[in-house]
Amino acid sequence: IRKPVIGTYRGYEIISMGPPSSGGVCLIELLNILENFDLKKYGFGSSYTIHYLVEAMKRVYADRAEYLGDPDFVEIPLEKLLSKEYAKTIANEIDTLFATPSSKIVRSVSPPEEGSHTTHYSVVDKWGNVVSVTTTINSYFGSMVAVDGAGFFLNNEMDDFSAKPGTPNQFGLLGNKANSIQPGKRMLSSMTPTIVLKNGKPFLILGSPGGSTIITSVLQVILNVIDFGMNIQEAVDAPRIHHQWYPDVVYYEKRGLPLDVIENLGKRGHKLVERRGFQGEVQAILIDENGVKYGAADPRGYGFAMGY
């Protein structure tokens, strides 16, 4: 049994998956950085908001590549990565007007593009117990080897290791020796099943499939609720962006950004690419102050919300 990682964001408590998943660490580090900016003032989808999101994402994915792996095999500076002080130093590095090229965010790994078959579900029972679960076989159909008579595919999670540090895996993610292959070691993932508490009580239960985009998908739903005041379905439906340090590209969903925002971000030095498909498939539950539960299934996928 692994311990979760715990942080805070604007008075809310964030509980998420710890290593060997990178999801919780990266999510909390991102929130800690973004807490230094008044996103509510800038507004959802503005060039300023997206600029700060992207610049934070670059730096956090660089830390992911540098430090994260199986804690049974490598020493991870968790206290540093989860600290508000470290996040403040990163926030202070971010230029308010111009993009920092990924090549200038230096780590010991540098480049020469996770699973497409991941499932997430969020559950609340009648007693108020909450569960956030993400499972995966990594790529579509995993290893493409099915177990005779059992009806399921074996995974190809070995690709989540850094078989050759500095060379990207199938999702473009770079890794360091911290995530190299060793006997008995667990590979690094991006799974980010998360529970958000408000005044000590469950408020948000969420997660997503999507490989390297899981972290940024979960992040943006949390921001949409806490900073931008959306209801849970609006927060899940809203268009998303993604940057993972390398390649040095901001991916955005089709018709997800207005032309003026695209032009403004381009002038700031960001390289933008419209996705061919969608980003993530968040399944979420929000529990309001009266105990009313609101379920939201992402229209990007085939999930649905149901009650009891």
Tab-separated table of C-alpha atoms in Angstrom:
chain	number	residue	atom	x	y	z
A	1	ILE	CA	0.000	0.000	0.000
A	2	ARG	CA	1.417	3.370	-1.063
A	3	LYS	CA	0.643	6.630	0.692
A	4	PRO	CA	-1.159	9.372	-1.237
A	5	VAL	CA	0.360	12.796	-1.714
A	6	ILE	CA	-1.479	15.696	-0.092
A	7	GLY	CA	-1.415	19.419	-0.835
A	8	THR	CA	-3.646	22.474	-0.741
A	9	TYR	CA	-4.998	24.934	-3.299
A	10	ARG	CA	-6.764	28.143	-2.308
A	11	GLY	CA	-8.029	26.566	0.920
A	12	TYR	CA	-9.027	23.214	-0.585
A	13	GLU	CA	-7.175	20.009	0.351
A	14	ILE	CA	-5.909	17.955	-2.590
A	15	ILE	CA	-5.398	14.193	-2.142
A	16	SER	CA	-3.954	12.271	-5.078
A	17	MET	CA	-1.897	9.257	-6.124
A	18	GLY	CA	1.744	9.203	-5.079
A	19	PRO	CA	4.763	7.632	-6.781
A	20	PRO	CA	5.326	5.478	-8.756
A	21	SER	CA	2.573	7.473	-10.439
A	22	SER	CA	3.725	10.971	-11.300
A	23	GLY	CA	0.148	12.217	-11.365
A	24	GLY	CA	-0.383	13.420	-7.808
A	25	VAL	CA	3.037	15.015	-7.429
A	26	CYS	CA	2.732	16.874	-10.733
A	27	LEU	CA	-0.853	17.938	-10.028
A	28	ILE	CA	-0.001	19.420	-6.631
A	29	GLU	CA	3.157	21.075	-7.958
A	30	LEU	CA	1.121	22.648	-10.763
A	31	LEU	CA	-1.538	23.901	-8.359
A	32	ASN	CA	1.125	25.301	-6.030
A	33	ILE	CA	2.666	27.263	-8.907
A	34	LEU	CA	-0.658	28.526	-10.243
A	35	GLU	CA	-1.746	29.636	-6.770
A	36	ASN	CA	0.696	32.519	-7.266
A	37	PHE	CA	-1.397	33.930	-10.130
A	38	ASP	CA	-4.880	35.451	-9.998
A	39	LEU	CA	-6.441	33.199	-12.617
A	40	LYS	CA	-9.961	34.269	-11.667
A	41	LYS	CA	-9.082	37.847	-12.600
A	42	TYR	CA	-7.616	36.807	-15.956
A	43	GLY	CA	-10.623	34.583	-16.725
A	44	PHE	CA	-11.093	31.175	-18.292
A	45	GLY	CA	-9.477	30.750	-21.696
A	46	SER	CA	-7.739	34.128	-21.749
A	47	SER	CA	-4.255	34.411	-23.211
A	48	TYR	CA	-2.862	35.292	-19.775
A	49	THR	CA	-4.447	32.266	-18.091
A	50	ILE	CA	-3.281	29.886	-20.808
A	51	HIS	CA	0.193	31.439	-20.795
A	52	TYR	CA	0.597	30.785	-17.064
A	53	LEU	CA	-0.825	27.267	-17.361
A	54	VAL	CA	1.556	26.380	-20.180
A	55	GLU	CA	4.622	27.840	-18.479
A	56	ALA	CA	3.798	25.912	-15.287
A	57	MET	CA	3.214	22.698	-17.250
A	58	LYS	CA	6.605	22.947	-18.979
A	59	ARG	CA	8.472	23.195	-15.700
A	60	VAL	CA	6.506	20.497	-13.904
A	61	TYR	CA	6.918	17.983	-16.734
A	62	ALA	CA	10.641	18.779	-16.713
A	63	ASP	CA	10.701	17.900	-12.994
A	64	ARG	CA	8.721	14.747	-13.775
A	65	ALA	CA	11.395	13.632	-16.221
A	66	GLU	CA	14.217	14.520	-13.835
A	67	TYR	CA	13.098	13.196	-10.469
A	68	LEU	CA	10.210	10.751	-10.550
A	69	GLY	CA	10.295	6.963	-10.472
A	70	ASP	CA	9.592	4.071	-8.109
A	71	PRO	CA	10.394	5.331	-4.577
A	72	ASP	CA	11.497	1.809	-3.613
A	73	PHE	CA	14.427	2.252	-5.994
A	74	VAL	CA	15.136	5.982	-6.259
A	75	GLU	CA	15.200	8.869	-3.827
A	76	ILE	CA	12.521	11.375	-4.798
A	77	PRO	CA	12.714	14.911	-3.332
A	78	LEU	CA	8.999	14.879	-2.487
A	79	GLU	CA	9.216	17.537	0.199
A	80	LYS	CA	10.809	19.918	-2.282
A	81	LEU	CA	8.479	19.146	-5.192
A	82	LEU	CA	5.351	19.548	-3.057
A	83	SER	CA	6.460	22.668	-1.201
A	84	LYS	CA	4.909	26.101	-1.642
A	85	GLU	CA	8.392	27.649	-1.449
A	86	TYR	CA	9.693	25.666	-4.422
A	87	ALA	CA	6.550	26.530	-6.379
A	88	LYS	CA	7.080	30.205	-5.574
A	89	THR	CA	10.601	30.133	-7.028
A	90	ILE	CA	9.231	28.561	-10.208
A	91	ALA	CA	6.407	31.108	-10.422
A	92	ASN	CA	8.948	33.917	-10.088
A	93	GLU	CA	10.856	32.519	-13.088
A	94	ILE	CA	7.830	32.782	-15.371
A	95	ASP	CA	7.907	35.808	-17.653
A	96	THR	CA	4.521	37.522	-17.571
A	97	LEU	CA	4.635	38.291	-21.292
A	98	PHE	CA	6.810	35.807	-23.153
A	99	ALA	CA	7.133	32.028	-23.385
A	100	THR	CA	10.269	30.320	-22.121
A	101	PRO	CA	11.587	27.844	-24.717
A	102	SER	CA	11.701	24.303	-23.345
A	103	SER	CA	15.408	24.211	-24.210
A	104	LYS	CA	15.959	26.917	-21.579
A	105	ILE	CA	14.305	24.823	-18.851
A	106	VAL	CA	17.390	22.762	-18.188
A	107	ARG	CA	17.338	19.272	-16.685
A	108	SER	CA	19.829	16.435	-16.968
A	109	VAL	CA	17.702	14.731	-19.624
A	110	SER	CA	17.283	16.235	-23.052
A	111	PRO	CA	15.611	14.808	-26.206
A	112	PRO	CA	17.362	13.395	-29.478
A	113	GLU	CA	6.189	11.459	-28.463
A	114	GLU	CA	1.129	6.557	-22.174
A	115	GLY	CA	-1.631	4.768	-22.618
A	116	SER	CA	-4.556	5.109	-24.848
A	117	HIS	CA	-6.383	2.289	-23.084
A	118	THR	CA	-6.942	3.674	-19.613
A	119	THR	CA	-10.176	3.771	-17.624
A	120	HIS	CA	-11.262	6.004	-14.751
A	121	TYR	CA	-14.320	5.937	-12.523
A	122	SER	CA	-15.378	8.012	-9.501
A	123	VAL	CA	-17.821	6.686	-6.894
A	124	VAL	CA	-19.701	8.003	-3.848
A	125	ASP	CA	-21.867	5.604	-1.822
A	126	LYS	CA	-24.887	6.335	0.375
A	127	TRP	CA	-22.677	6.486	3.482
A	128	GLY	CA	-20.480	9.207	1.981
A	129	ASN	CA	-17.442	7.027	1.205
A	130	VAL	CA	-15.670	8.255	-1.921
A	131	VAL	CA	-13.390	6.386	-4.326
A	132	SER	CA	-11.360	7.619	-7.292
A	133	VAL	CA	-9.933	4.781	-9.429
A	134	THR	CA	-7.752	4.768	-12.550
A	135	THR	CA	-6.697	1.522	-14.243
A	136	THR	CA	-4.769	0.968	-17.461
A	137	ILE	CA	-3.263	-1.529	-19.873
A	138	ASN	CA	-1.345	1.388	-21.443
A	139	SER	CA	-1.702	1.378	-25.260
A	140	TYR	CA	-4.788	0.429	-27.233
A	141	PHE	CA	-5.278	-3.295	-26.510
A	142	GLY	CA	-2.118	-3.275	-24.375
A	143	SER	CA	0.414	-5.808	-25.628
A	144	MET	CA	-2.211	-7.123	-28.077
A	145	VAL	CA	-1.931	-10.507	-26.367
A	146	ALA	CA	-5.167	-11.894	-24.911
A	147	VAL	CA	-5.356	-14.514	-22.164
A	148	ASP	CA	-6.960	-17.673	-23.565
A	149	GLY	CA	-10.448	-18.173	-22.204
A	150	ALA	CA	-10.243	-15.149	-19.895
A	151	GLY	CA	-11.263	-12.405	-22.303
A	152	PHE	CA	-8.773	-9.706	-21.334
A	153	PHE	CA	-5.585	-8.259	-22.807
A	154	LEU	CA	-2.191	-8.151	-21.136
A	155	ASN	CA	-0.702	-4.687	-20.704
A	156	ASN	CA	2.396	-3.182	-22.302
A	157	GLU	CA	3.306	-1.048	-19.295
A	158	MET	CA	7.016	-1.654	-19.941
A	159	ASP	CA	6.832	1.317	-22.315
A	160	ASP	CA	6.263	3.552	-19.280
A	161	PHE	CA	9.836	2.849	-18.184
A	162	SER	CA	12.655	4.941	-19.611
A	163	ALA	CA	14.282	2.134	-21.544
A	164	LYS	CA	16.722	4.677	-22.958
A	165	PRO	CA	16.872	7.812	-20.761
A	166	GLY	CA	16.549	10.965	-22.846
A	167	THR	CA	14.578	9.230	-25.604
A	168	PRO	CA	10.809	9.860	-25.639
A	169	ASN	CA	8.308	7.027	-25.233
A	170	GLN	CA	5.175	6.526	-27.369
A	171	PHE	CA	3.577	9.596	-25.779
A	172	GLY	CA	6.576	11.867	-26.222
A	173	LEU	CA	7.457	11.773	-22.526
A	174	LEU	CA	11.101	11.945	-21.578
A	175	GLY	CA	12.526	10.026	-18.646
A	176	ASN	CA	15.726	9.884	-16.638
A	177	LYS	CA	17.597	7.087	-14.859
A	178	ALA	CA	15.093	7.453	-11.997
A	179	ASN	CA	12.620	5.607	-14.236
A	180	SER	CA	15.028	3.127	-15.823
A	181	ILE	CA	14.210	-0.589	-15.965
A	182	GLN	CA	15.200	-2.697	-12.945
A	183	PRO	CA	13.976	-6.074	-11.635
A	184	GLY	CA	10.976	-5.692	-9.321
A	185	LYS	CA	10.600	-1.986	-10.060
A	186	ARG	CA	7.295	-0.261	-10.851
A	187	MET	CA	7.180	1.968	-13.901
A	188	LEU	CA	6.256	5.650	-13.741
A	189	SER	CA	2.721	6.493	-14.837
A	190	SER	CA	0.589	9.620	-15.177
A	191	MET	CA	-2.519	8.279	-13.445
A	192	THR	CA	-4.081	11.013	-11.300
A	193	PRO	CA	-7.102	9.745	-9.359
A	194	THR	CA	-7.860	12.672	-7.058
A	195	ILE	CA	-10.102	13.657	-4.156
A	196	VAL	CA	-10.523	17.341	-3.245
A	197	LEU	CA	-11.740	18.233	0.249
A	198	LYS	CA	-13.550	21.439	1.219
A	199	ASN	CA	-13.576	22.168	4.950
A	200	GLY	CA	-12.434	18.601	5.550
A	201	LYS	CA	-15.293	17.000	3.583
A	202	PRO	CA	-15.241	15.417	0.099
A	203	PHE	CA	-15.972	18.047	-2.536
A	204	LEU	CA	-14.580	16.747	-5.837
A	205	ILE	CA	-13.820	13.165	-6.869
A	206	LEU	CA	-12.259	12.941	-10.305
A	207	GLY	CA	-9.732	11.411	-12.661
A	208	SER	CA	-9.178	10.661	-16.324
A	209	PRO	CA	-7.544	8.412	-18.900
A	210	GLY	CA	-5.288	10.039	-21.478
A	211	GLY	CA	-1.658	9.073	-20.923
A	212	SER	CA	0.577	12.104	-20.492
A	213	THR	CA	-2.464	14.409	-20.712
A	214	ILE	CA	-4.160	12.915	-17.620
A	215	ILE	CA	-2.408	15.332	-15.265
A	216	THR	CA	-3.286	18.455	-17.230
A	217	SER	CA	-6.874	17.293	-17.827
A	218	VAL	CA	-7.509	16.772	-14.104
A	219	LEU	CA	-5.753	20.073	-13.343
A	220	GLN	CA	-7.996	22.083	-15.648
A	221	VAL	CA	-11.235	20.609	-14.287
A	222	ILE	CA	-10.152	21.556	-10.740
A	223	LEU	CA	-9.281	25.092	-11.893
A	224	ASN	CA	-12.572	25.395	-13.756
A	225	VAL	CA	-14.515	24.682	-10.567
A	226	ILE	CA	-12.402	26.524	-7.976
A	227	ASP	CA	-11.126	29.519	-9.955
A	228	PHE	CA	-13.717	29.985	-12.684
A	229	GLY	CA	-16.893	29.019	-10.812
A	230	MET	CA	-18.162	26.448	-13.301
A	231	ASN	CA	-20.559	23.686	-12.339
A	232	ILE	CA	-19.065	20.210	-12.613
A	233	GLN	CA	-20.479	19.403	-16.057
A	234	GLU	CA	-19.304	22.740	-17.463
A	235	ALA	CA	-15.876	22.147	-15.905
A	236	VAL	CA	-15.592	18.729	-17.551
A	237	ASP	CA	-16.953	19.885	-20.920
A	238	ALA	CA	-14.678	22.942	-21.241
A	239	PRO	CA	-11.882	22.834	-23.861
A	240	ARG	CA	-8.387	21.853	-22.676
A	241	ILE	CA	-4.780	22.579	-23.518
A	242	HIS	CA	-1.613	20.584	-22.859
A	243	HIS	CA	2.150	21.070	-22.745
A	244	GLN	CA	4.608	18.454	-21.483
A	245	TRP	CA	7.987	20.216	-21.776
A	246	TYR	CA	8.997	18.235	-24.895
A	247	PRO	CA	7.947	18.549	-27.626
A	248	ASP	CA	7.842	22.316	-27.118
A	249	VAL	CA	4.276	22.623	-28.351
A	250	VAL	CA	0.958	23.771	-26.869
A	251	TYR	CA	-1.739	21.326	-27.955
A	252	TYR	CA	-5.311	22.596	-27.998
A	253	GLU	CA	-8.578	20.917	-28.888
A	254	LYS	CA	-10.396	21.673	-32.136
A	255	ARG	CA	-12.243	24.986	-31.845
A	256	GLY	CA	-10.950	25.157	-28.276
A	257	LEU	CA	-9.276	28.562	-28.549
A	258	PRO	CA	-10.558	31.788	-30.129
A	259	LEU	CA	-8.475	33.177	-32.980
A	260	ASP	CA	-7.462	36.275	-31.017
A	261	VAL	CA	-6.124	34.119	-28.164
A	262	ILE	CA	-4.187	31.932	-30.614
A	263	GLU	CA	-2.653	35.031	-32.194
A	264	ASN	CA	-1.788	36.544	-28.809
A	265	LEU	CA	-0.126	33.345	-27.599
A	266	GLY	CA	1.830	33.138	-30.848
A	267	LYS	CA	3.146	36.670	-30.290
A	268	ARG	CA	4.268	35.585	-26.822
A	269	GLY	CA	6.403	32.864	-28.412
A	270	HIS	CA	4.176	29.832	-27.917
A	271	LYS	CA	3.972	27.213	-30.669
A	272	LEU	CA	0.387	25.988	-30.969
A	273	VAL	CA	-0.920	22.825	-32.611
A	274	GLU	CA	-4.575	21.872	-32.941
A	275	ARG	CA	-5.234	18.300	-31.814
A	276	ARG	CA	-6.737	15.825	-34.239
A	277	GLY	CA	-8.765	14.313	-31.408
A	278	PHE	CA	-9.810	15.133	-27.869
A	279	GLN	CA	-7.826	15.432	-24.638
A	280	GLY	CA	-8.736	13.201	-21.724
A	281	GLU	CA	-12.062	11.753	-20.620
A	282	VAL	CA	-12.695	13.043	-17.113
A	283	GLN	CA	-15.265	11.340	-14.881
A	284	ALA	CA	-16.127	13.508	-11.890
A	285	ILE	CA	-18.478	13.967	-8.948
A	286	LEU	CA	-19.081	17.204	-7.023
A	287	ILE	CA	-20.723	17.183	-3.589
A	288	ASP	CA	-22.130	20.560	-2.560
A	289	GLU	CA	-22.497	22.014	0.943
A	290	ASN	CA	-25.958	20.424	1.263
A	291	GLY	CA	-24.642	16.967	0.430
A	292	VAL	CA	-26.213	16.954	-3.036
A	293	LYS	CA	-24.130	14.892	-5.481
A	294	TYR	CA	-23.598	15.979	-9.082
A	295	GLY	CA	-22.053	13.516	-11.532
A	296	ALA	CA	-20.391	14.532	-14.784
A	297	ALA	CA	-19.266	12.276	-17.605
A	298	ASP	CA	-16.963	13.654	-20.268
A	299	PRO	CA	-18.668	13.990	-23.678
A	300	ARG	CA	-15.271	13.189	-25.204
A	301	GLY	CA	-15.794	9.515	-24.325
A	302	TYR	CA	-18.381	6.848	-23.656
A	303	GLY	CA	-18.816	7.189	-19.895
A	304	PHE	CA	-21.976	8.333	-18.164
A	305	ALA	CA	-23.128	9.506	-14.755
A	306	MET	CA	-25.685	7.510	-12.789
A	307	GLY	CA	-27.215	7.737	-9.311
A	308	TYR	CA	-28.823	5.479	-6.746
